[in-house]
Amino acid sequence: MRMKVYQSKPRITLSPAIRDGQKYVEVEFDEDDAIRLSLSKEKGVRFEGDRAYLPEEGFDLSGFFDRHVETAYINYSALKNTLPK
């Protein structure tokens, strides 16, 4: 029986943000090329340092989670009750 060895993953933290009067989901991430590359494929993404901003309108938390959970641990607790249903 082979056991999987736990390897710590980089972290992504999601939180609400307003930039230039528009609502965004702020994606703070550990500096990691794989995360940056993966996030660069998101629709409407803007990067500023170790943060990315995704337009809140049309943001799908479930889809985001599915696309990035293999790459990083995702903390979305700050988004609870802030996204439209």
N, C-alpha and C. Protein backbone atom coordinates (compact mmCIF):
# COMPACT_ATOMS: atom_id res chain seq x y z
N MET A 1 0.84 -1.17 0.00
CA MET A 1 0.00 0.00 0.00
C MET A 1 0.89 1.24 0.00
N ARG A 2 0.67 2.09 -0.98
CA ARG A 2 1.44 3.33 -1.05
C ARG A 2 0.64 4.45 -0.43
N MET A 3 1.29 5.22 0.38
CA MET A 3 0.63 6.37 1.00
C MET A 3 1.08 7.63 0.28
N LYS A 4 0.13 8.53 0.08
CA LYS A 4 0.49 9.82 -0.51
C LYS A 4 1.22 10.65 0.53
N VAL A 5 2.29 11.24 0.13
CA VAL A 5 3.03 12.12 1.02
C VAL A 5 2.42 13.51 0.89
N TYR A 6 2.07 14.09 2.03
CA TYR A 6 1.48 15.43 2.01
C TYR A 6 2.55 16.44 1.66
N GLN A 7 2.26 17.25 0.68
CA GLN A 7 3.14 18.35 0.33
C GLN A 7 2.34 19.63 0.49
N SER A 8 2.93 20.58 1.19
CA SER A 8 2.19 21.82 1.37
C SER A 8 2.02 22.52 0.02
N LYS A 9 0.85 23.10 -0.15
CA LYS A 9 0.56 23.81 -1.39
C LYS A 9 0.64 25.30 -1.13
N PRO A 10 0.91 26.07 -2.17
CA PRO A 10 0.82 27.52 -2.01
C PRO A 10 -0.62 27.90 -1.67
N ARG A 11 -0.79 29.12 -1.19
CA ARG A 11 -2.12 29.58 -0.77
C ARG A 11 -2.67 30.65 -1.69
N ILE A 12 -3.99 30.60 -1.84
CA ILE A 12 -4.75 31.64 -2.52
C ILE A 12 -5.81 32.10 -1.53
N THR A 13 -5.92 33.41 -1.35
CA THR A 13 -6.95 33.98 -0.48
C THR A 13 -7.85 34.88 -1.31
N LEU A 14 -9.14 34.61 -1.28
CA LEU A 14 -10.12 35.40 -2.02
C LEU A 14 -10.83 36.36 -1.08
N SER A 15 -11.03 37.59 -1.52
CA SER A 15 -11.77 38.58 -0.73
C SER A 15 -12.40 39.61 -1.67
N PRO A 16 -13.46 40.26 -1.20
CA PRO A 16 -14.10 41.29 -2.03
C PRO A 16 -13.21 42.53 -2.10
N ALA A 17 -13.27 43.24 -3.21
CA ALA A 17 -12.47 44.46 -3.37
C ALA A 17 -13.19 45.39 -4.34
N ILE A 18 -12.90 46.68 -4.19
CA ILE A 18 -13.40 47.68 -5.14
C ILE A 18 -12.19 48.38 -5.73
N ARG A 19 -12.11 48.37 -7.06
CA ARG A 19 -11.01 49.02 -7.78
C ARG A 19 -11.63 49.91 -8.84
N ASP A 20 -11.24 51.16 -8.85
CA ASP A 20 -11.76 52.11 -9.84
C ASP A 20 -13.29 52.12 -9.87
N GLY A 21 -13.90 51.99 -8.69
CA GLY A 21 -15.36 52.03 -8.58
C GLY A 21 -16.07 50.76 -9.01
N GLN A 22 -15.33 49.72 -9.36
CA GLN A 22 -15.91 48.45 -9.80
C GLN A 22 -15.68 47.37 -8.74
N LYS A 23 -16.62 46.44 -8.63
CA LYS A 23 -16.49 45.34 -7.67
C LYS A 23 -15.66 44.21 -8.29
N TYR A 24 -14.69 43.74 -7.50
CA TYR A 24 -13.81 42.66 -7.92
C TYR A 24 -13.69 41.62 -6.82
N VAL A 25 -13.22 40.46 -7.20
CA VAL A 25 -12.76 39.46 -6.25
C VAL A 25 -11.24 39.56 -6.27
N GLU A 26 -10.66 39.92 -5.13
CA GLU A 26 -9.21 40.02 -5.02
C GLU A 26 -8.65 38.63 -4.74
N VAL A 27 -7.64 38.26 -5.49
CA VAL A 27 -7.00 36.96 -5.35
C VAL A 27 -5.57 37.22 -4.90
N GLU A 28 -5.31 37.03 -3.61
CA GLU A 28 -3.95 37.19 -3.09
C GLU A 28 -3.31 35.81 -3.11
N PHE A 29 -2.11 35.71 -3.66
CA PHE A 29 -1.49 34.39 -3.80
C PHE A 29 -0.02 34.43 -3.48
N ASP A 30 0.48 33.28 -3.00
CA ASP A 30 1.91 33.12 -2.79
C ASP A 30 2.59 33.24 -4.16
N GLU A 31 3.72 33.90 -4.20
CA GLU A 31 4.42 34.07 -5.48
C GLU A 31 4.80 32.70 -6.01
N ASP A 32 4.14 32.32 -7.07
CA ASP A 32 4.31 30.99 -7.64
C ASP A 32 3.96 31.08 -9.13
N ASP A 33 4.88 30.67 -9.97
CA ASP A 33 4.66 30.77 -11.42
C ASP A 33 3.46 29.95 -11.89
N ALA A 34 3.25 28.78 -11.29
CA ALA A 34 2.12 27.93 -11.70
C ALA A 34 0.79 28.61 -11.39
N ILE A 35 0.71 29.27 -10.23
CA ILE A 35 -0.53 29.98 -9.87
C ILE A 35 -0.74 31.16 -10.81
N ARG A 36 0.31 31.93 -11.03
CA ARG A 36 0.19 33.10 -11.93
C ARG A 36 -0.26 32.66 -13.32
N LEU A 37 0.33 31.60 -13.84
CA LEU A 37 -0.05 31.10 -15.16
C LEU A 37 -1.51 30.65 -15.17
N SER A 38 -1.90 29.93 -14.15
CA SER A 38 -3.27 29.45 -14.06
C SER A 38 -4.26 30.61 -13.96
N LEU A 39 -3.95 31.60 -13.14
CA LEU A 39 -4.82 32.77 -12.98
C LEU A 39 -4.89 33.60 -14.26
N SER A 40 -3.81 33.60 -15.03
CA SER A 40 -3.79 34.42 -16.25
C SER A 40 -4.83 33.96 -17.27
N LYS A 41 -5.35 32.76 -17.10
CA LYS A 41 -6.37 32.23 -18.01
C LYS A 41 -7.79 32.62 -17.61
N GLU A 42 -7.94 33.27 -16.45
CA GLU A 42 -9.26 33.69 -15.98
C GLU A 42 -9.73 34.90 -16.78
N LYS A 43 -11.01 34.93 -17.07
CA LYS A 43 -11.60 36.02 -17.87
C LYS A 43 -11.55 37.35 -17.10
N GLY A 44 -10.99 38.38 -17.74
CA GLY A 44 -10.97 39.72 -17.19
C GLY A 44 -9.97 39.96 -16.07
N VAL A 45 -9.00 39.07 -15.89
CA VAL A 45 -8.05 39.19 -14.78
C VAL A 45 -7.13 40.39 -14.97
N ARG A 46 -6.82 41.05 -13.84
CA ARG A 46 -5.83 42.14 -13.79
C ARG A 46 -4.85 41.78 -12.69
N PHE A 47 -3.55 41.91 -12.96
CA PHE A 47 -2.53 41.60 -11.96
C PHE A 47 -1.92 42.88 -11.41
N GLU A 48 -1.65 42.86 -10.12
CA GLU A 48 -0.88 43.92 -9.45
C GLU A 48 -0.04 43.24 -8.39
N GLY A 49 1.23 43.03 -8.68
CA GLY A 49 2.12 42.35 -7.74
C GLY A 49 1.67 40.92 -7.52
N ASP A 50 1.54 40.55 -6.23
CA ASP A 50 1.13 39.18 -5.90
C ASP A 50 -0.39 39.10 -5.70
N ARG A 51 -1.11 39.95 -6.40
CA ARG A 51 -2.57 39.95 -6.34
C ARG A 51 -3.14 39.99 -7.76
N ALA A 52 -4.27 39.33 -7.88
CA ALA A 52 -5.00 39.37 -9.14
C ALA A 52 -6.41 39.85 -8.81
N TYR A 53 -7.05 40.50 -9.76
CA TYR A 53 -8.41 40.99 -9.55
C TYR A 53 -9.29 40.45 -10.66
N LEU A 54 -10.37 39.78 -10.24
CA LEU A 54 -11.34 39.22 -11.18
C LEU A 54 -12.65 39.96 -11.02
N PRO A 55 -13.30 40.34 -12.11
CA PRO A 55 -14.58 41.04 -11.99
C PRO A 55 -15.57 40.20 -11.19
N GLU A 56 -16.25 40.84 -10.22
CA GLU A 56 -17.23 40.11 -9.41
C GLU A 56 -18.39 39.61 -10.27
N GLU A 57 -18.79 40.45 -11.22
CA GLU A 57 -19.90 40.06 -12.10
C GLU A 57 -19.49 38.84 -12.92
N GLY A 58 -20.24 37.78 -12.80
CA GLY A 58 -19.95 36.56 -13.52
C GLY A 58 -18.96 35.64 -12.83
N PHE A 59 -18.44 36.04 -11.66
CA PHE A 59 -17.49 35.19 -10.95
C PHE A 59 -18.20 33.96 -10.42
N ASP A 60 -17.64 32.79 -10.70
CA ASP A 60 -18.21 31.51 -10.28
C ASP A 60 -17.23 30.85 -9.32
N LEU A 61 -17.54 30.92 -8.02
CA LEU A 61 -16.64 30.38 -7.00
C LEU A 61 -16.41 28.88 -7.20
N SER A 62 -17.46 28.15 -7.49
CA SER A 62 -17.34 26.71 -7.68
C SER A 62 -16.40 26.38 -8.85
N GLY A 63 -16.57 27.08 -9.95
CA GLY A 63 -15.70 26.87 -11.11
C GLY A 63 -14.26 27.26 -10.81
N PHE A 64 -14.08 28.40 -10.12
CA PHE A 64 -12.74 28.85 -9.74
C PHE A 64 -12.06 27.79 -8.88
N PHE A 65 -12.81 27.30 -7.89
CA PHE A 65 -12.28 26.28 -6.99
C PHE A 65 -11.85 25.04 -7.78
N ASP A 66 -12.71 24.57 -8.67
CA ASP A 66 -12.39 23.38 -9.47
C ASP A 66 -11.13 23.58 -10.31
N ARG A 67 -10.95 24.78 -10.85
CA ARG A 67 -9.79 25.04 -11.72
C ARG A 67 -8.48 25.17 -10.95
N HIS A 68 -8.53 25.60 -9.69
CA HIS A 68 -7.30 25.95 -8.98
C HIS A 68 -6.99 25.09 -7.75
N VAL A 69 -7.90 24.21 -7.34
CA VAL A 69 -7.70 23.45 -6.10
C VAL A 69 -6.49 22.51 -6.18
N GLU A 70 -6.14 22.04 -7.35
CA GLU A 70 -4.97 21.16 -7.47
C GLU A 70 -3.67 21.94 -7.32
N THR A 71 -3.71 23.23 -7.61
CA THR A 71 -2.51 24.07 -7.58
C THR A 71 -2.26 24.70 -6.22
N ALA A 72 -3.34 25.03 -5.50
CA ALA A 72 -3.18 25.79 -4.26
C ALA A 72 -4.32 25.51 -3.28
N TYR A 73 -4.04 25.78 -2.01
CA TYR A 73 -5.07 25.78 -0.98
C TYR A 73 -5.84 27.09 -1.15
N ILE A 74 -7.17 27.04 -1.20
CA ILE A 74 -7.98 28.23 -1.46
C ILE A 74 -8.79 28.60 -0.23
N ASN A 75 -8.55 29.80 0.29
CA ASN A 75 -9.32 30.33 1.42
C ASN A 75 -10.32 31.33 0.85
N TYR A 76 -11.58 30.98 0.90
CA TYR A 76 -12.63 31.85 0.36
C TYR A 76 -13.58 32.34 1.45
N SER A 77 -13.17 32.23 2.71
CA SER A 77 -14.05 32.58 3.83
C SER A 77 -14.48 34.05 3.80
N ALA A 78 -13.66 34.94 3.28
CA ALA A 78 -14.02 36.37 3.23
C ALA A 78 -15.11 36.65 2.20
N LEU A 79 -15.39 35.70 1.32
CA LEU A 79 -16.41 35.90 0.30
C LEU A 79 -17.80 35.45 0.74
N LYS A 80 -17.88 34.77 1.86
CA LYS A 80 -19.18 34.28 2.31
C LYS A 80 -20.16 35.44 2.41
N ASN A 81 -21.33 35.25 1.84
CA ASN A 81 -22.42 36.23 1.86
C ASN A 81 -22.12 37.51 1.09
N THR A 82 -21.08 37.52 0.25
CA THR A 82 -20.80 38.74 -0.53
C THR A 82 -21.07 38.56 -2.01
N LEU A 83 -21.08 37.33 -2.49
CA LEU A 83 -21.30 37.10 -3.92
C LEU A 83 -22.78 36.91 -4.20
N PRO A 84 -23.24 37.40 -5.35
CA PRO A 84 -24.65 37.17 -5.71
C PRO A 84 -24.91 35.68 -5.91
N LYS A 85 -26.13 35.26 -5.60
CA LYS A 85 -26.48 33.84 -5.73
C LYS A 85 -27.05 33.54 -7.07
